Short mmCIF file of N, CA, C and O in Angstrom, two decimals:
data_model
loop_
_atom_site.label_atom_id
_atom_site.label_comp_id
_atom_site.label_asym_id
_atom_site.label_seq_id
_atom_site.Cartn_x
_atom_site.Cartn_y
_atom_site.Cartn_z
N UNK A 1 9.15 6.78 -12.83
CA UNK A 1 7.73 6.51 -12.15
C UNK A 1 7.78 6.17 -10.90
O UNK A 1 8.35 5.11 -10.50
N UNK A 2 6.70 6.62 -9.71
CA UNK A 2 6.98 6.55 -8.51
C UNK A 2 6.72 4.64 -8.33
O UNK A 2 6.11 3.85 -9.06
N UNK A 3 7.42 4.39 -7.34
CA UNK A 3 7.28 2.77 -6.84
C UNK A 3 7.04 2.46 -5.59
O UNK A 3 7.96 3.46 -4.85
N UNK A 4 5.97 1.77 -5.02
CA UNK A 4 5.59 1.54 -3.79
C UNK A 4 6.50 -0.02 -3.46
O UNK A 4 6.59 -0.89 -4.18
N UNK A 5 7.18 -0.06 -2.07
CA UNK A 5 7.83 -1.01 -1.82
C UNK A 5 7.41 -1.54 -0.26
O UNK A 5 7.19 -0.53 0.28
N UNK A 6 7.64 -2.38 -0.05
CA UNK A 6 7.88 -3.00 1.53
C UNK A 6 9.22 -3.44 1.92
O UNK A 6 9.74 -3.73 0.96
N UNK A 7 9.39 -3.72 3.18
CA UNK A 7 10.60 -4.26 3.61
C UNK A 7 10.39 -4.66 4.84
O UNK A 7 9.57 -4.05 5.66
N UNK A 8 11.18 -5.54 5.13
CA UNK A 8 11.35 -6.40 6.53
C UNK A 8 12.87 -6.81 6.50
O UNK A 8 13.38 -7.42 5.64
N UNK A 9 13.60 -6.22 7.51
CA UNK A 9 14.85 -6.60 7.74
C UNK A 9 15.33 -6.57 9.24
O UNK A 9 14.70 -6.06 10.21
N UNK A 10 16.66 -7.11 9.25
CA UNK A 10 17.09 -7.51 10.97
C UNK A 10 17.45 -6.05 11.19
O UNK A 10 17.92 -4.92 10.60
N UNK A 11 17.24 -5.85 12.38
CA UNK A 11 17.23 -4.58 13.16
C UNK A 11 18.90 -4.51 13.53
O UNK A 11 19.57 -5.34 14.08
N UNK A 12 19.77 -3.57 13.29
CA UNK A 12 21.18 -3.64 13.42
C UNK A 12 21.66 -2.36 13.85
O UNK A 12 20.77 -1.43 13.77
N UNK A 13 22.75 -2.14 14.31
CA UNK A 13 23.23 -0.85 15.06
C UNK A 13 23.38 0.02 14.06
O UNK A 13 23.42 1.35 14.12
N UNK A 14 23.44 -0.03 12.67
CA UNK A 14 23.77 0.68 11.59
C UNK A 14 22.46 1.09 11.10
O UNK A 14 22.17 1.92 10.47
N UNK A 15 21.10 0.76 11.75
CA UNK A 15 19.59 0.89 11.03
C UNK A 15 19.51 2.18 11.77
O UNK A 15 19.62 2.32 12.49
N UNK A 16 18.87 3.31 10.74
CA UNK A 16 18.59 4.43 11.09
C UNK A 16 17.47 4.37 12.54
O UNK A 16 17.74 5.39 13.74
N UNK A 17 16.86 3.26 12.65
CA UNK A 17 15.77 3.39 13.55
C UNK A 17 16.67 3.05 15.07
O UNK A 17 16.38 3.56 16.14
N UNK A 18 17.37 2.18 14.72
CA UNK A 18 18.63 1.95 16.32
C UNK A 18 19.17 3.61 16.57
O UNK A 18 19.30 3.62 17.73
N UNK A 19 19.59 3.86 15.52
CA UNK A 19 20.32 5.28 15.77
C UNK A 19 19.60 6.26 16.63
O UNK A 19 20.08 6.97 17.45
N UNK A 20 18.44 6.56 15.93
CA UNK A 20 17.19 7.50 16.40
C UNK A 20 17.13 7.11 18.15
O UNK A 20 16.92 7.54 18.81
N UNK A 21 16.90 5.62 18.42
CA UNK A 21 16.79 5.05 19.65
C UNK A 21 17.94 5.60 20.35
O UNK A 21 17.81 5.96 21.68
N UNK A 22 19.09 5.37 20.03
CA UNK A 22 20.47 5.62 20.76
C UNK A 22 20.57 7.26 21.09
O UNK A 22 21.10 7.67 22.29
N UNK A 23 19.76 7.93 20.35
CA UNK A 23 19.88 9.19 20.43
C UNK A 23 18.77 9.83 21.32
O UNK A 23 18.48 11.12 21.71
N UNK A 24 17.83 8.97 21.79
CA UNK A 24 16.59 9.12 22.62
C UNK A 24 15.49 10.01 21.68
O UNK A 24 14.38 10.35 22.43
N UNK A 25 15.54 9.66 20.38
CA UNK A 25 14.51 10.15 19.60
C UNK A 25 13.60 9.19 19.22
O UNK A 25 12.23 9.90 18.87
N UNK A 26 13.24 7.92 19.88
CA UNK A 26 12.13 7.09 19.67
C UNK A 26 11.27 7.40 20.64
O UNK A 26 10.81 8.18 21.50
N UNK A 27 10.47 6.29 20.83
CA UNK A 27 8.87 6.35 21.74
C UNK A 27 9.48 5.98 22.90
O UNK A 27 8.46 5.53 23.84
N UNK A 28 10.57 5.47 23.42
CA UNK A 28 11.14 5.01 24.80
C UNK A 28 11.00 3.73 24.81
O UNK A 28 11.47 3.56 26.03
N UNK A 29 10.82 2.92 23.78
CA UNK A 29 10.90 1.39 24.12
C UNK A 29 11.99 1.18 22.89
O UNK A 29 12.41 1.72 22.05
N UNK A 30 12.08 -0.13 22.85
CA UNK A 30 13.48 -0.90 22.36
C UNK A 30 12.70 -0.47 20.62
O UNK A 30 11.58 -0.66 20.50
N UNK A 31 13.66 -0.12 19.83
CA UNK A 31 13.09 -0.30 18.40
C UNK A 31 12.99 -1.59 17.66
O UNK A 31 13.48 -2.66 18.28
N UNK A 32 12.00 -1.48 16.83
CA UNK A 32 11.78 -2.64 16.00
C UNK A 32 10.88 -3.67 16.63
O UNK A 32 10.09 -3.20 17.51
N UNK A 33 10.67 -4.83 16.03
CA UNK A 33 9.71 -5.78 16.61
C UNK A 33 10.55 -7.23 17.12
O UNK A 33 11.37 -7.11 15.95
N UNK A 34 9.95 -8.06 17.78
CA UNK A 34 10.75 -9.36 18.30
C UNK A 34 10.21 -10.10 17.10
O UNK A 34 8.96 -10.28 17.15
N UNK A 35 10.79 -10.85 16.27
CA UNK A 35 9.89 -11.78 15.28
C UNK A 35 9.22 -12.65 16.10
O UNK A 35 8.15 -12.89 15.70
N UNK A 36 9.39 -13.31 16.93
CA UNK A 36 8.60 -14.15 17.48
C UNK A 36 7.49 -13.62 18.20
O UNK A 36 6.26 -14.25 17.80
N UNK A 37 7.15 -12.49 18.28
CA UNK A 37 5.83 -11.48 18.93
C UNK A 37 5.26 -11.47 17.28
O UNK A 37 3.97 -11.58 17.55
N UNK A 38 5.86 -11.04 16.36
CA UNK A 38 4.87 -10.89 15.13
C UNK A 38 4.35 -12.36 14.72
O UNK A 38 3.27 -12.41 14.18
N UNK A 39 5.40 -13.40 14.92
CA UNK A 39 4.77 -14.93 14.40
C UNK A 39 3.47 -15.19 15.11
O UNK A 39 2.48 -15.60 14.73
N UNK A 40 3.54 -14.84 16.78
CA UNK A 40 2.53 -15.05 17.22
C UNK A 40 1.29 -14.41 17.25
O UNK A 40 0.28 -15.12 17.16
N UNK A 41 1.60 -13.32 16.80
CA UNK A 41 0.04 -12.32 16.53
C UNK A 41 -0.52 -13.02 15.06
O UNK A 41 -1.55 -12.51 14.98
N UNK A 42 0.36 -13.40 14.29
CA UNK A 42 -0.07 -13.74 12.89
C UNK A 42 -0.25 -15.28 12.87
O UNK A 42 -0.12 -15.89 11.82
N UNK A 43 -0.18 -16.07 13.89
CA UNK A 43 -0.80 -17.58 13.65
C UNK A 43 0.65 -18.12 13.24
O UNK A 43 0.20 -19.53 12.51
N UNK A 44 1.46 -17.94 13.27
CA UNK A 44 2.85 -18.37 12.88
C UNK A 44 3.05 -18.13 11.26
O UNK A 44 4.16 -18.68 10.80
N UNK A 45 2.32 -17.36 10.63
CA UNK A 45 2.43 -16.95 9.42
C UNK A 45 3.80 -15.90 9.35
O UNK A 45 3.65 -14.94 10.06
N UNK A 46 4.61 -16.18 8.11
CA UNK A 46 6.01 -15.01 8.28
C UNK A 46 5.33 -13.98 7.22
O UNK A 46 5.62 -13.86 6.15
N UNK A 47 4.48 -13.29 7.91
CA UNK A 47 4.13 -12.10 7.18
C UNK A 47 3.05 -11.12 8.27
O UNK A 47 3.03 -11.58 9.49
N UNK A 48 3.36 -9.81 8.16
CA UNK A 48 2.60 -9.02 8.61
C UNK A 48 1.86 -7.95 8.08
O UNK A 48 2.19 -7.92 6.79
N UNK A 49 1.19 -7.47 8.84
CA UNK A 49 0.21 -6.13 8.22
C UNK A 49 0.22 -4.79 8.62
O UNK A 49 0.92 -4.81 9.98
N UNK A 50 0.40 -3.76 7.96
CA UNK A 50 0.62 -2.44 8.17
C UNK A 50 -0.51 -1.60 7.48
O UNK A 50 -0.67 -1.74 6.46
N UNK A 51 -1.17 -0.69 8.23
CA UNK A 51 -2.21 0.13 7.68
C UNK A 51 -1.24 1.22 7.01
O UNK A 51 -0.07 1.74 7.35
N UNK A 52 -1.78 1.40 5.46
CA UNK A 52 -1.09 2.78 4.73
C UNK A 52 -1.46 4.21 5.53
O UNK A 52 -2.85 4.39 5.26
N UNK A 53 -0.52 4.87 5.47
CA UNK A 53 -1.07 6.20 6.03
C UNK A 53 -1.84 6.84 5.07
O UNK A 53 -1.76 6.65 3.88
N UNK A 54 -2.44 8.03 5.33
CA UNK A 54 -3.40 8.67 4.45
C UNK A 54 -2.66 9.32 3.81
O UNK A 54 -2.54 9.54 2.58
N UNK A 55 -1.37 9.96 4.37
CA UNK A 55 -0.37 10.70 3.06
C UNK A 55 0.13 9.96 1.93
O UNK A 55 0.42 10.20 1.14
N UNK A 56 0.35 8.57 2.66
CA UNK A 56 1.33 7.89 1.29
C UNK A 56 0.03 7.51 0.37
O UNK A 56 0.26 7.24 -0.76
N UNK A 57 -1.30 7.31 0.83
CA UNK A 57 -2.58 6.87 -0.35
C UNK A 57 -2.21 8.23 -1.07
O UNK A 57 -2.73 8.11 -2.33
N UNK A 58 -2.40 9.04 -0.48
CA UNK A 58 -2.76 10.73 -1.10
C UNK A 58 -1.39 10.84 -2.26
O UNK A 58 -1.50 11.12 -3.32
N UNK A 59 -0.22 10.66 -1.68
CA UNK A 59 1.12 10.73 -2.73
C UNK A 59 1.03 9.68 -3.87
O UNK A 59 1.15 10.13 -4.97
N UNK A 60 0.17 8.63 -3.62
CA UNK A 60 0.01 7.35 -4.62
C UNK A 60 -1.03 8.02 -5.63
O UNK A 60 -0.92 7.74 -6.82
N UNK A 61 -2.03 8.72 -4.88
CA UNK A 61 -3.29 8.99 -6.15
C UNK A 61 -2.68 10.20 -6.81
O UNK A 61 -2.68 10.12 -7.91
N UNK A 62 -1.60 11.00 -6.52
CA UNK A 62 -1.03 12.34 -7.00
C UNK A 62 -0.34 11.77 -8.04
O UNK A 62 -0.59 11.83 -9.24
N UNK A 63 0.51 10.71 -7.72
CA UNK A 63 1.54 10.06 -8.46
C UNK A 63 0.80 9.28 -9.92
O UNK A 63 1.08 9.24 -11.08
N UNK A 64 -0.38 8.42 -9.50
CA UNK A 64 -1.17 7.73 -10.30
C UNK A 64 -1.81 8.72 -11.28
O UNK A 64 -1.98 8.29 -12.49
N UNK A 65 -2.16 9.82 -11.11
CA UNK A 65 -3.00 10.77 -11.66
C UNK A 65 -1.89 11.24 -12.61
O UNK A 65 -2.16 11.65 -13.99
N UNK A 66 -0.40 11.53 -12.41
CA UNK A 66 0.37 12.36 -13.16
C UNK A 66 0.77 11.10 -14.27
O UNK A 66 0.89 11.41 -15.53
N UNK A 67 0.87 9.62 -13.78
CA UNK A 67 1.80 8.91 -14.62
C UNK A 67 0.76 7.78 -15.45
O UNK A 67 1.25 7.24 -16.28
N UNK A 68 -0.35 7.84 -14.42
CA UNK A 68 -1.22 6.90 -15.09
C UNK A 68 -1.11 5.38 -14.99
O UNK A 68 -1.50 4.38 -15.34
N UNK A 69 -0.11 5.25 -13.87
CA UNK A 69 0.28 4.04 -13.19
C UNK A 69 -0.86 3.45 -12.66
O UNK A 69 -1.15 3.73 -11.63
N UNK A 70 -1.47 2.04 -13.17
CA UNK A 70 -2.73 1.73 -12.44
C UNK A 70 -2.12 0.74 -11.01
O UNK A 70 -2.97 0.74 -10.19
N UNK A 71 -0.92 0.54 -10.88
CA UNK A 71 -0.26 -0.16 -9.72
C UNK A 71 -0.22 0.62 -8.70
O UNK A 71 -0.86 0.63 -7.66
N UNK A 72 -0.09 2.07 -9.20
CA UNK A 72 0.43 3.03 -7.97
C UNK A 72 -1.26 3.27 -7.63
O UNK A 72 -1.57 3.93 -6.62
N UNK A 73 -2.07 3.54 -8.70
CA UNK A 73 -3.32 3.72 -8.43
C UNK A 73 -4.00 2.81 -7.33
O UNK A 73 -4.97 3.32 -6.60
N UNK A 74 -3.67 1.52 -7.82
CA UNK A 74 -4.18 0.39 -6.76
C UNK A 74 -3.58 1.00 -5.24
O UNK A 74 -4.56 0.66 -4.28
N UNK A 75 -2.36 1.21 -4.85
CA UNK A 75 -2.28 1.30 -3.58
C UNK A 75 -2.94 2.23 -3.36
O UNK A 75 -3.01 2.60 -1.66
N UNK A 76 -3.41 3.52 -4.03
CA UNK A 76 -3.81 4.73 -3.33
C UNK A 76 -5.38 4.25 -2.71
O UNK A 76 -5.78 4.80 -1.78
N UNK A 77 -5.81 3.08 -3.03
CA UNK A 77 -7.11 2.59 -2.45
C UNK A 77 -7.01 1.65 -1.41
O UNK A 77 -7.81 1.24 -0.79
N UNK A 78 -5.59 1.48 -0.91
CA UNK A 78 -5.53 0.15 0.08
C UNK A 78 -5.53 0.91 1.33
O UNK A 78 -4.99 2.09 1.59
N UNK A 79 -6.16 -0.13 2.54
CA UNK A 79 -6.11 0.85 3.89
C UNK A 79 -5.08 0.05 4.31
O UNK A 79 -4.60 0.68 5.73
N UNK A 80 -4.46 -1.25 4.18
CA UNK A 80 -3.24 -1.72 4.62
C UNK A 80 -2.59 -2.40 3.97
O UNK A 80 -2.78 -2.76 2.46
N UNK A 81 -1.06 -2.80 4.07
CA UNK A 81 -0.53 -3.46 3.39
C UNK A 81 -0.01 -4.98 3.63
O UNK A 81 0.40 -4.89 5.19
N UNK A 82 0.30 -6.15 3.19
CA UNK A 82 0.88 -6.95 3.88
C UNK A 82 2.35 -6.91 3.32
O UNK A 82 2.60 -7.21 1.95
N UNK A 83 3.26 -7.42 4.37
CA UNK A 83 4.89 -7.71 4.04
C UNK A 83 5.04 -8.73 4.37
O UNK A 83 4.87 -9.23 5.52
N UNK A 84 5.71 -9.56 3.61
CA UNK A 84 6.30 -10.82 3.60
C UNK A 84 7.43 -10.90 4.70
O UNK A 84 8.19 -9.98 4.57
N UNK A 85 7.68 -11.98 5.45
CA UNK A 85 8.55 -12.30 6.33
C UNK A 85 9.44 -13.34 5.95
O UNK A 85 10.33 -14.21 6.42
N UNK A 86 8.86 -14.01 4.93
CA UNK A 86 9.54 -15.38 4.26
C UNK A 86 11.05 -15.37 4.50
O UNK A 86 11.61 -16.69 4.79
N UNK A 87 11.63 -14.30 4.00
CA UNK A 87 13.28 -14.08 3.84
C UNK A 87 13.75 -14.17 4.90
O UNK A 87 14.86 -14.58 5.27
N UNK A 88 13.04 -14.05 6.10
CA UNK A 88 13.53 -14.04 7.67
C UNK A 88 13.54 -15.49 8.64
O UNK A 88 13.73 -15.68 9.49
N UNK A 89 12.73 -16.44 7.52
CA UNK A 89 12.64 -17.76 8.19
C UNK A 89 14.03 -18.55 8.51
O UNK A 89 14.74 -18.21 7.78
N UNK A 90 14.03 -19.08 9.71
CA UNK A 90 15.52 -19.56 10.15
C UNK A 90 16.22 -18.80 11.10
O UNK A 90 17.08 -18.88 11.41
N UNK A 91 15.80 -17.40 11.29
CA UNK A 91 16.20 -16.47 12.09
C UNK A 91 16.03 -17.11 13.65
O UNK A 91 15.11 -17.57 13.75
N UNK A 92 16.96 -16.39 14.57
CA UNK A 92 16.48 -16.98 15.85
C UNK A 92 15.24 -15.95 16.35
O UNK A 92 14.97 -14.72 15.67
N UNK A 93 13.88 -16.63 16.65
CA UNK A 93 12.93 -15.77 16.98
C UNK A 93 13.17 -14.75 18.02
O UNK A 93 12.41 -13.56 17.59
N UNK A 94 14.37 -14.51 18.62
CA UNK A 94 14.27 -13.23 19.43
C UNK A 94 14.77 -12.02 18.64
O UNK A 94 14.87 -11.08 19.30
N UNK A 95 15.34 -12.35 17.74
CA UNK A 95 16.07 -11.36 16.49
C UNK A 95 14.79 -10.19 16.02
O UNK A 95 13.79 -10.48 16.34
N UNK A 96 15.36 -8.92 16.64
CA UNK A 96 14.51 -7.49 16.24
C UNK A 96 14.47 -7.47 14.97
O UNK A 96 15.65 -7.38 14.26
N UNK A 97 13.24 -7.16 14.47
CA UNK A 97 13.33 -6.71 13.00
C UNK A 97 12.77 -5.42 12.90
O UNK A 97 12.23 -4.90 13.84
N UNK A 98 12.60 -4.77 11.61
CA UNK A 98 11.98 -3.59 10.85
C UNK A 98 11.18 -4.01 9.75
O UNK A 98 11.59 -4.49 9.36
N UNK A 99 9.72 -3.69 9.94
CA UNK A 99 9.18 -3.69 8.86
C UNK A 99 8.78 -2.27 8.50
O UNK A 99 8.14 -1.50 9.19
N UNK A 100 8.05 -2.28 7.15
CA UNK A 100 7.53 -0.80 7.02
C UNK A 100 7.56 -0.85 5.27
O UNK A 100 7.59 -1.95 4.67
N UNK A 101 7.17 0.21 4.70
CA UNK A 101 6.84 0.33 3.30
C UNK A 101 7.13 1.86 3.18
O UNK A 101 7.23 2.56 3.95
N UNK A 102 7.70 2.04 1.62
CA UNK A 102 7.39 3.52 0.88
C UNK A 102 6.99 3.66 -0.24
O UNK A 102 6.82 2.94 -0.90
N UNK A 103 7.10 5.05 -0.50
CA UNK A 103 6.85 5.08 -2.01
C UNK A 103 8.24 6.13 -2.21
O UNK A 103 8.67 7.01 -1.89
N UNK A 104 8.73 5.85 -3.52
CA UNK A 104 9.98 6.11 -4.04
C UNK A 104 10.11 6.54 -5.35
O UNK A 104 9.21 5.93 -6.03
N UNK A 105 11.49 6.67 -5.58
CA UNK A 105 11.57 6.61 -7.27
C UNK A 105 10.77 7.57 -8.04
O UNK A 105 10.32 7.40 -9.26
N UNK A 106 10.42 8.88 -7.88
CA UNK A 106 9.30 9.76 -8.02
C UNK A 106 10.03 10.51 -9.64
O UNK A 106 11.26 10.85 -9.60
N UNK A 107 9.19 10.63 -10.32
CA UNK A 107 9.77 11.18 -11.48
C UNK A 107 9.51 12.93 -11.15
O UNK A 107 9.15 13.27 -10.42
N UNK A 108 10.42 13.80 -12.24
CA UNK A 108 10.25 15.33 -11.72
C UNK A 108 8.88 15.60 -11.64
O UNK A 108 8.60 16.65 -11.03
N UNK A 109 7.94 14.66 -12.69
CA UNK A 109 6.68 15.56 -12.90
C UNK A 109 5.74 15.46 -11.62
O UNK A 109 4.93 16.07 -11.30
N UNK A 110 5.97 14.10 -10.92
CA UNK A 110 5.57 13.62 -9.67
C UNK A 110 5.98 14.35 -8.67
O UNK A 110 5.02 14.95 -7.98
N UNK A 111 7.00 14.54 -8.47
CA UNK A 111 7.55 15.30 -7.34
C UNK A 111 7.11 16.62 -7.33
O UNK A 111 6.71 17.28 -6.36
N UNK A 112 6.79 17.30 -8.59
CA UNK A 112 6.60 18.33 -8.54
C UNK A 112 5.25 18.81 -8.36
O UNK A 112 4.67 20.10 -7.73
N UNK A 113 3.94 17.85 -8.18
CA UNK A 113 2.89 17.88 -7.74
C UNK A 113 2.29 17.43 -6.48
O UNK A 113 1.67 17.42 -5.79
N UNK A 114 3.59 16.74 -5.67
CA UNK A 114 3.49 16.20 -4.29
C UNK A 114 3.53 17.36 -3.22
O UNK A 114 4.38 18.19 -3.42
N UNK A 115 2.72 17.26 -2.22
CA UNK A 115 2.66 18.53 -1.09
C UNK A 115 4.10 18.10 -0.28
O UNK A 115 4.65 17.46 -0.40
N UNK A 116 4.65 19.23 -0.25
CA UNK A 116 5.97 19.46 0.96
C UNK A 116 5.63 19.66 2.16
O UNK A 116 4.68 20.75 2.49
N UNK A 117 5.93 19.51 2.82
CA UNK A 117 5.98 19.57 4.31
C UNK A 117 7.02 20.53 4.54
O UNK A 117 8.33 20.46 4.89
N UNK A 118 6.60 21.89 5.01
CA UNK A 118 7.76 22.81 5.15
C UNK A 118 7.15 23.40 6.47
O UNK A 118 8.04 24.56 6.90
N UNK A 119 6.88 22.54 7.43
CA UNK A 119 7.41 22.87 9.03
C UNK A 119 8.43 22.96 9.29
O UNK A 119 9.39 22.76 9.05
N UNK A 120 8.74 23.37 10.64
CA UNK A 120 9.99 23.57 11.36
C UNK A 120 10.61 22.50 11.61
O UNK A 120 9.94 21.51 11.95
N UNK A 121 11.79 22.40 11.73
CA UNK A 121 12.38 20.83 11.81
C UNK A 121 13.36 21.43 13.02
O UNK A 121 14.23 22.29 13.18
N UNK A 122 13.27 20.34 13.69
CA UNK A 122 14.28 20.30 15.22
C UNK A 122 15.27 19.74 14.45
O UNK A 122 15.64 18.65 14.03
N UNK A 123 16.55 20.47 14.76
CA UNK A 123 17.69 20.02 14.30
C UNK A 123 18.29 18.95 15.21
O UNK A 123 19.14 17.95 14.51
N UNK A 124 17.78 18.39 16.45
CA UNK A 124 18.21 17.19 16.83
C UNK A 124 17.71 16.40 16.19
O UNK A 124 18.16 15.03 16.88
N UNK A 125 16.58 16.43 15.42
CA UNK A 125 16.09 15.20 14.98
C UNK A 125 16.85 14.93 13.35
O UNK A 125 16.34 13.61 12.82
N UNK A 126 17.58 15.45 13.03
CA UNK A 126 18.24 15.35 11.88
C UNK A 126 19.43 14.44 12.23
O UNK A 126 20.27 14.43 12.82
N UNK A 127 19.34 13.34 11.11
CA UNK A 127 20.38 12.25 11.13
C UNK A 127 21.24 12.58 9.98
O UNK A 127 20.83 12.66 8.62
N UNK A 128 22.73 12.75 10.13
CA UNK A 128 23.84 12.77 9.11
C UNK A 128 23.82 11.54 8.57
O UNK A 128 23.88 10.85 9.51
N UNK A 129 24.30 11.42 7.28
CA UNK A 129 25.01 10.17 6.73
C UNK A 129 26.33 9.94 7.36
O UNK A 129 26.55 10.32 8.23
N UNK A 130 27.21 9.40 6.53
CA UNK A 130 26.80 8.75 5.16
C UNK A 130 25.94 7.46 5.24
O UNK A 130 25.89 6.77 5.94
N UNK A 131 24.77 7.37 4.05
CA UNK A 131 24.00 6.53 4.25
C UNK A 131 24.27 5.65 3.22
O UNK A 131 25.01 5.73 2.14
N UNK A 132 23.82 4.13 3.34
CA UNK A 132 24.40 3.16 2.68
C UNK A 132 23.68 3.26 1.54
O UNK A 132 22.40 3.44 1.11
N UNK A 133 24.08 3.65 0.31
CA UNK A 133 23.40 3.44 -1.44
C UNK A 133 22.46 2.65 -1.85
O UNK A 133 21.32 2.98 -1.89
N UNK A 134 22.78 1.24 -0.98
CA UNK A 134 21.95 0.27 -1.36
C UNK A 134 20.95 0.05 -0.40
O UNK A 134 19.95 -0.60 -0.74
N UNK A 135 21.20 0.61 0.88
CA UNK A 135 19.98 0.65 1.65
C UNK A 135 19.94 2.04 2.64
O UNK A 135 20.76 1.86 3.36
N UNK A 136 19.16 2.94 1.90
CA UNK A 136 19.44 4.36 2.80
C UNK A 136 18.95 4.07 4.21
O UNK A 136 18.99 5.15 4.69
N UNK A 137 18.18 2.84 4.58
CA UNK A 137 17.89 3.12 6.07
C UNK A 137 18.83 2.73 7.15
O UNK A 137 18.89 2.66 8.20
N UNK A 138 20.07 2.43 6.46
CA UNK A 138 21.33 2.03 7.18
C UNK A 138 22.61 3.07 6.99
O UNK A 138 22.83 3.72 5.95
N UNK A 139 23.07 3.55 7.76
CA UNK A 139 24.53 4.51 7.96
C UNK A 139 25.49 3.69 8.12
O UNK A 139 25.65 2.31 8.78
N UNK A 140 26.37 4.34 7.02
CA UNK A 140 27.58 3.65 7.10
C UNK A 140 28.58 4.13 8.23
O UNK A 140 28.95 5.11 8.25
N UNK A 141 29.07 3.24 8.78
CA UNK A 141 30.09 3.52 9.83
C UNK A 141 31.64 3.50 9.40
O UNK A 141 31.86 2.57 8.78
N UNK A 142 32.42 4.57 10.04
CA UNK A 142 33.90 4.34 9.61
C UNK A 142 34.27 3.05 10.24
O UNK A 142 34.22 3.10 11.32
N UNK A 143 35.54 3.04 9.48
CA UNK A 143 36.20 1.48 10.00
C UNK A 143 37.70 1.78 10.41
O UNK A 143 38.14 2.87 10.00
N UNK A 144 38.01 1.24 11.24
CA UNK A 144 39.50 1.51 11.88
C UNK A 144 40.59 1.61 10.65
O UNK A 144 41.55 2.39 10.83
N UNK A 145 40.15 0.78 9.40
CA UNK A 145 41.49 0.84 8.25
C UNK A 145 41.06 1.69 7.29
O UNK A 145 41.39 1.44 6.10
N UNK A 146 39.99 2.45 7.64
CA UNK A 146 39.77 3.48 6.48
C UNK A 146 38.30 3.72 6.27
O UNK A 146 37.95 4.66 5.58
#
């Protein structure tokens, strides 16, 4: 059954956003957010909000129709989502972080109903792994000892 998740994590050189920035694929500014700027914007609260994209809401709506999952149906109705930063408390305020959300773990029935993006793909934007199975937003780097 589809699962909605949020994340907030420290930006490291292994993070996919850092890799995109290093390749010049970003928007021209440093990737991620400075923790202190997020806290200042939110009155010191260790949380942030992000708008939920129309495409994510549509995917959630379709998945909820297929599975009958009430939580996924609730997500389909949200205009924004709150992301907790509590686990980042105690970090240096100048730390760059990455926040986001996603919808994943689709069943075959859900995946079969979701629209496919079949537009042209720019080969320069394809990031090859290997990706960390525990955190697919991170690229595993080869080490000197193997």
